[in-house]
Short mmCIF file of C-alpha atoms (C1' of nucleotides) in Angstrom, two decimals:
data_model
loop_
_atom_site.label_atom_id
_atom_site.label_comp_id
_atom_site.label_asym_id
_atom_site.label_seq_id
_atom_site.Cartn_x
_atom_site.Cartn_y
_atom_site.Cartn_z
CA UNK B 152 -0.01 -0.32 -0.11
CA UNK B 153 0.79 3.57 -0.76
CA UNK B 154 2.31 5.40 2.63
CA UNK B 155 -0.86 7.71 3.07
CA UNK B 156 -3.09 4.93 3.03
CA UNK B 157 -1.22 2.59 4.66
CA UNK B 158 -1.00 6.04 7.86
CA UNK B 159 -5.00 6.26 7.15
CA UNK B 160 -5.54 2.59 8.45
CA UNK B 161 -2.95 3.05 11.66
CA UNK B 162 -4.90 6.14 12.46
CA UNK B 163 -8.00 4.22 12.54
CA UNK B 164 -6.71 0.86 14.13
CA UNK B 165 -4.91 2.86 16.96
CA UNK B 166 -8.15 5.20 17.27
CA UNK B 167 -10.03 1.50 17.97
CA UNK B 168 -7.59 0.41 20.26
CA UNK B 169 -7.75 3.85 22.27
CA UNK B 170 -11.78 3.50 22.30
CA UNK B 171 -10.97 -0.68 23.74
CA UNK B 172 -9.13 0.51 26.19
CA UNK B 173 -10.63 3.30 27.72
CA UNK B 174 -14.33 0.72 27.85
CA UNK B 175 -11.99 -1.94 29.81
CA UNK B 176 -10.68 1.02 32.20
CA UNK B 177 -13.83 1.67 32.53
CA UNK B 178 -13.38 5.01 33.71
CA UNK B 179 -12.84 7.08 31.85
CA UNK B 180 -14.55 8.05 28.66
CA UNK B 181 -13.49 11.46 30.02
CA UNK B 182 -10.90 12.93 28.13
CA UNK B 183 -10.52 10.08 25.40
CA UNK B 184 -10.08 11.94 22.20
CA UNK B 185 -9.51 9.99 18.84
CA UNK B 186 -6.46 10.59 16.55
CA UNK B 187 -6.54 13.16 14.49
CA UNK B 188 -8.69 14.91 16.41
CA UNK B 189 -11.82 13.35 15.47
CA UNK B 190 -14.82 11.28 17.19
CA UNK B 191 -14.36 12.87 20.03
CA UNK B 192 -16.52 11.25 22.55
CA UNK B 193 -18.04 13.42 25.94
CA UNK B 194 -18.87 11.23 28.30
CA UNK B 195 -22.70 11.24 29.90
CA UNK B 196 -22.63 12.04 33.38
CA UNK B 197 -22.63 8.80 35.59
CA UNK B 198 -26.21 9.20 37.52
CA UNK B 199 -27.71 9.73 34.11
CA UNK B 200 -29.20 6.73 32.35
CA UNK B 201 -31.37 8.38 29.84
CA UNK B 202 -28.57 10.57 28.02
CA UNK B 203 -26.62 7.71 27.68
CA UNK B 204 -29.05 5.98 26.05
CA UNK B 205 -29.49 8.89 24.18
CA UNK B 206 -25.94 8.97 22.46
CA UNK B 207 -25.45 6.29 19.72
CA UNK B 208 -21.80 6.61 20.23
CA UNK B 209 -22.32 5.82 24.26
CA UNK B 210 -24.82 2.47 22.63
CA UNK B 211 -22.54 1.74 19.93
CA UNK B 212 -19.56 0.83 23.23
CA UNK B 213 -21.79 0.26 26.12
CA UNK B 214 -21.51 -3.36 27.85
CA UNK B 215 -24.78 -5.13 26.69
CA UNK B 216 -25.86 -8.37 25.78
CA UNK B 217 -26.02 -7.57 21.92
CA UNK B 218 -25.02 -5.25 19.66
CA UNK B 219 -24.63 -2.04 22.35
CA UNK B 220 -28.55 -2.23 23.17
CA UNK B 221 -29.49 -1.73 26.50
CA UNK B 222 -29.96 -5.04 27.94
CA UNK B 223 -33.24 -4.80 29.65
CA UNK B 224 -34.47 -1.27 28.66
CA UNK B 225 -37.55 -1.24 26.80
CA UNK B 226 -38.29 2.64 27.68
CA UNK B 227 -39.44 4.03 24.82
CA UNK B 228 -37.18 6.13 22.99
CA UNK B 229 -37.76 9.81 22.95
CA UNK B 230 -34.80 10.43 19.60
CA UNK B 231 -35.85 12.71 17.48
CA UNK B 232 -37.68 11.42 14.68
CA UNK B 233 -38.02 11.99 10.77
CA UNK B 234 -40.58 10.76 8.70
CA UNK B 235 -40.69 10.47 4.98
CA UNK B 236 -43.70 9.44 2.67
CA UNK B 237 -42.14 6.71 -0.53
CA UNK B 238 -43.87 5.12 -3.16
CA UNK B 239 -43.63 1.87 -4.46
CA UNK B 240 -42.29 1.12 -7.77
CA UNK B 241 -45.59 -0.12 -9.77
CA UNK B 242 -45.96 -3.63 -9.30
CA UNK B 243 -44.32 -3.92 -6.16
CA UNK B 244 -45.26 -4.11 -2.30
CA UNK B 245 -42.22 -2.58 -0.84
CA UNK B 246 -41.02 0.66 -0.57
CA UNK B 247 -37.93 1.33 -2.46
CA UNK B 248 -34.58 0.70 -1.08
CA UNK B 249 -32.83 3.66 0.83
CA UNK B 250 -29.46 2.71 0.57
CA UNK B 251 -28.70 2.11 4.13
CA UNK B 252 -27.84 -1.22 5.72
CA UNK B 253 -30.95 -1.95 7.92
CA UNK B 254 -32.11 -5.00 9.66
CA UNK B 255 -35.70 -6.33 10.82
CA UNK B 256 -36.28 -6.73 14.44
CA UNK B 257 -40.00 -7.15 14.53
CA UNK B 258 -43.34 -6.64 13.21
CA UNK B 259 -46.50 -6.11 14.28
CA UNK B 260 -50.40 -4.66 13.69
CA UNK B 261 -51.35 -1.69 15.00
CA UNK B 262 -54.85 -1.49 16.00
CA UNK B 263 -56.57 -0.01 13.64
CA UNK B 264 -54.10 0.10 10.84
CA UNK B 265 -54.90 -2.18 7.63
CA UNK B 266 -51.12 -2.94 7.06
CA UNK B 267 -48.65 -4.06 10.09
CA UNK B 268 -45.47 -2.49 11.20
CA UNK B 269 -42.46 -3.45 10.43
CA UNK B 270 -39.23 -2.65 12.64
CA UNK B 271 -35.76 -2.20 11.34
CA UNK B 272 -32.47 -1.05 13.35
CA UNK B 273 -28.87 -0.86 11.58
CA UNK B 274 -27.48 -3.51 10.27
CA UNK B 275 -23.51 -3.14 9.99
CA UNK B 276 -23.19 -1.65 13.41
CA UNK B 277 -25.05 -0.80 16.93
CA UNK B 278 -25.01 3.17 16.43
CA UNK B 279 -29.06 2.76 17.03
CA UNK B 280 -30.95 4.04 14.30
CA UNK B 281 -33.87 2.51 13.99
CA UNK B 282 -37.02 2.50 10.94
CA UNK B 283 -40.44 1.79 11.04
CA UNK B 284 -42.63 1.40 7.94
CA UNK B 285 -45.90 1.46 7.98
CA UNK B 286 -47.98 1.22 4.73
CA UNK B 287 -50.84 3.43 4.32
CA UNK B 288 -54.11 2.15 4.09
CA UNK B 289 -55.93 4.62 1.82
CA UNK B 290 -52.66 4.09 -0.66
CA UNK B 291 -51.56 0.59 -0.71
CA UNK B 292 -48.55 2.26 -2.80
CA UNK B 293 -47.59 4.60 -0.43
CA UNK B 294 -45.62 4.37 2.23
CA UNK B 295 -44.81 5.86 5.63
CA UNK B 296 -41.08 5.32 6.80
CA UNK B 297 -40.31 6.68 10.00
CA UNK B 298 -36.32 6.87 11.10
CA UNK B 299 -35.23 7.19 14.09
CA UNK B 300 -31.87 8.18 15.53
CA UNK B 301 -28.85 8.81 13.17
CA UNK B 302 -27.83 6.04 10.33
CA UNK B 303 -23.95 7.45 11.49
CA UNK B 304 -22.05 4.28 10.96
CA UNK B 305 -22.96 4.50 7.44
CA UNK B 306 -21.80 8.35 7.50
CA UNK B 307 -18.01 7.11 9.10
CA UNK B 308 -18.05 4.22 6.38
CA UNK B 309 -18.50 7.19 3.76
CA UNK B 310 -16.42 9.34 5.23
CA UNK B 311 -13.80 6.52 5.16
CA UNK B 312 -14.22 5.66 1.32
CA UNK B 313 -13.74 9.20 0.87
CA UNK B 314 -10.20 9.13 2.53
CA UNK B 315 -9.54 6.13 0.20
CA UNK B 316 -10.82 7.89 -2.87
CA UNK B 317 -8.92 10.82 -2.20
CA UNK B 318 -5.85 8.54 -1.52
CA UNK B 319 -6.38 7.01 -5.18
CA UNK B 320 -6.55 10.32 -6.86
CA UNK B 321 -3.24 11.35 -5.03
CA UNK B 322 -1.31 8.56 -6.81
CA UNK B 323 -2.35 9.69 -10.30
CA UNK B 324 -2.60 13.01 -9.72
CA UNK B 325 -6.13 13.51 -9.99
CA UNK B 326 -8.67 16.24 -9.00
CA UNK B 327 -11.64 15.09 -7.33
CA UNK B 328 -14.17 12.83 -8.68
CA UNK B 329 -12.29 13.04 -11.80
CA UNK B 330 -9.39 10.55 -13.23
CA UNK B 331 -8.38 11.71 -16.72
CA UNK B 332 -10.85 11.25 -19.11
CA UNK B 333 -12.62 8.61 -16.64
CA UNK B 334 -14.89 9.25 -13.76
CA UNK B 335 -14.42 7.41 -9.93
CA UNK B 336 -17.56 8.18 -8.39
CA UNK B 337 -17.24 6.30 -5.31
CA UNK B 338 -14.63 3.68 -3.74
CA UNK B 339 -15.52 1.31 -1.17
CA UNK B 340 -13.60 -0.48 1.51
CA UNK B 341 -13.27 -4.16 1.00
CA UNK B 342 -14.97 -6.45 3.74
CA UNK B 343 -12.59 -7.99 6.60
CA UNK B 344 -12.46 -10.99 4.77
CA UNK B 345 -11.18 -10.08 1.49
CA UNK B 346 -7.35 -9.84 0.45
CA UNK B 347 -7.87 -6.27 -1.51
CA UNK B 348 -8.98 -3.31 -2.48
CA UNK B 349 -9.27 -1.81 -6.01
CA UNK B 350 -11.87 0.75 -8.35
CA UNK B 351 -13.56 -0.29 -11.21
CA UNK B 352 -14.43 2.72 -13.17
CA UNK B 353 -15.56 3.26 -17.28
CA UNK B 354 -15.95 5.77 -19.85
CA UNK B 355 -18.83 4.87 -22.61
CA UNK B 356 -17.06 2.81 -24.51
CA UNK B 357 -14.42 0.69 -21.84
CA UNK B 358 -14.16 -0.95 -18.77
CA UNK B 359 -10.90 -0.09 -16.51
CA UNK B 360 -9.37 -1.43 -13.03
CA UNK B 361 -6.62 -0.58 -11.01
CA UNK B 362 -5.75 -2.19 -7.32
CA UNK B 363 -4.31 -0.42 -4.72
CA UNK B 364 -0.43 -1.41 -5.64
CA UNK B 365 0.22 0.57 -8.67
CA UNK B 366 -3.30 2.32 -9.32
CA UNK B 367 -2.55 1.73 -13.38
CA UNK B 368 -5.00 1.45 -15.86
CA UNK B 369 -5.45 -1.60 -17.12
CA UNK B 370 -8.23 -2.00 -19.89
CA UNK B 371 -10.48 -4.88 -20.04
CA UNK B 372 -13.15 -6.30 -21.65
CA UNK B 373 -16.50 -4.37 -22.25
CA UNK B 374 -19.46 -4.07 -21.50
CA UNK B 375 -19.83 -5.99 -18.22
CA UNK B 376 -21.63 -9.02 -18.47
CA UNK B 377 -23.51 -8.29 -15.30
CA UNK B 378 -23.95 -4.51 -15.63
CA UNK B 379 -24.81 -3.20 -19.11
CA UNK B 380 -26.94 -0.72 -18.41
CA UNK B 381 -25.12 0.84 -15.20
CA UNK B 382 -21.85 0.64 -16.44
CA UNK B 383 -20.01 3.59 -14.96
CA UNK B 384 -21.77 2.41 -11.31
CA UNK B 385 -19.42 -0.37 -11.27
CA UNK B 386 -16.70 1.11 -9.21
CA UNK B 387 -15.34 -2.23 -6.82
CA UNK B 388 -13.63 -5.27 -7.14
CA UNK B 389 -11.68 -7.42 -5.48
CA UNK B 390 -8.69 -8.33 -6.69
CA UNK B 391 -9.20 -12.27 -6.72
CA UNK B 392 -12.01 -11.63 -9.29
CA UNK B 393 -10.22 -9.24 -11.72
CA UNK B 394 -8.47 -11.70 -13.75
CA UNK B 395 -11.42 -13.04 -14.76
CA UNK B 396 -13.94 -10.37 -15.00
CA UNK B 397 -16.14 -11.28 -17.11
CA UNK B 398 -16.48 -14.43 -15.02
CA UNK B 399 -20.19 -15.78 -15.16
CA UNK B 400 -20.02 -16.84 -11.63
CA UNK B 401 -19.47 -13.74 -10.35
CA UNK B 402 -22.06 -12.84 -7.87
CA UNK B 403 -23.01 -8.89 -8.13
CA UNK B 404 -24.45 -7.70 -5.13
CA UNK B 405 -25.39 -4.09 -4.66
CA UNK B 406 -24.04 -2.95 -1.34
CA UNK B 407 -26.06 0.64 -0.87
CA UNK B 408 -26.21 3.67 -3.09
CA UNK B 409 -23.37 2.91 -5.59
CA UNK B 410 -21.43 0.44 -4.35
CA UNK B 411 -21.23 -3.01 -5.68
CA UNK B 412 -19.21 -5.76 -4.71
CA UNK B 413 -18.40 -8.90 -7.19
"C1'" DC Q 60 -24.38 -24.44 9.87
"C1'" DG Q 61 -24.49 -19.36 9.60
"C1'" DT Q 62 -27.21 -15.54 9.52
"C1'" DA Q 63 -31.86 -13.62 8.52
"C1'" DT Q 64 -36.55 -13.45 9.78
"C1'" DT Q 65 -40.95 -14.52 12.18
"C1'" DT Q 66 -43.88 -13.97 15.98
"C1'" DG Q 67 -45.37 -14.07 20.60
"C1'" DA Q 68 -44.18 -12.27 25.55
"C1'" DC Q 69 -42.62 -8.60 27.60
"C1'" DC Q 70 -43.28 -3.86 29.63
"C1'" DA Q 71 -43.02 1.42 29.64
"C1'" DG Q 72 -45.17 5.02 28.12
"C1'" DC Q 73 -49.96 7.23 28.06
"C1'" DG Q 74 -54.73 8.34 28.70
"C1'" DC Q 75 -58.41 8.12 31.36
"C1'" DG F 191 -53.99 3.04 39.83
"C1'" DC F 192 -55.38 0.39 35.18
"C1'" DG F 193 -55.51 -0.90 31.01
"C1'" DC F 194 -54.09 -0.49 26.55
"C1'" DT F 195 -50.57 0.33 22.82
"C1'" DG F 196 -46.58 -0.06 20.98
"C1'" DG F 197 -41.81 -0.59 20.25
"C1'" DT F 198 -38.59 -4.08 21.60
"C1'" DC F 199 -36.76 -8.50 23.29
"C1'" DA F 200 -35.37 -13.33 22.09
"C1'" DA F 201 -36.27 -18.34 20.99
"C1'" DA F 202 -38.33 -20.64 17.09
"C1'" DT F 203 -37.65 -21.27 12.49
"C1'" DA F 204 -36.57 -20.12 7.75
"C1'" DC F 205 -33.57 -19.89 4.60
"C1'" DG F 206 -29.37 -19.74 1.71
#
DNA sequence: CGTATTTGACCAGCGC
DNA sequence: GCGCTGGTCAAATACG
């Protein structure tokens, strides 16, 4: 890896280590400051359980039974909520995805309502964000989506993606969002079990890829057989798959927004 | 077999 | 204080 990418990753590792050590010490969330001056966690007063629960960071790191949630308290949340109304696509009975990762944890039929409410919480981490989907009785294609808390783990991932993208652009001397005649709109980090990170990008005629080791574009065949109509959205690959990019055995999975994993 | 979903139970908040 | 409501839990089940 290039030096600045290594430095960034090292800082993230140290940051996680600091968090873990502070929690194990039990004392002192106070004064805990992450590297590079970000992610400052402000301690809640020890007597105030409520304020602890209202902090997504403290929720994420509290010692609980599963995924950082309060183990026993089923106190109704008083977090700020945001409600949106979305319409299902024609022929579909589910609202369109919002690009975030959610895990369903409950469903119930509420008195006086025709359709059950579906309860979701943040899937990839423990940020405490929740989502409730309610189908409108009188307009079956319209859904009321209520968000509770903030899905700041996705925001964290996005920040990391921006860092990686900047690092890639630095290597080739490109400007923000632009790389010679080609465009990189996003770059995502690899899953934990992957061995390499890369970028796949394209212009209207060709698909190119490059990896972390050299960032030299290499032409590949075009168009990609799995993604003919949205080639410019295909931005992420796992290196072990790059050599036989056209293999029909690859699974193309939409991760979120414009992120794809082959 | 690991992960995601379902579903009945639990319980805090709220209205009366 | 009591009963109802609805958000959440967690064991059971489904799925890949």
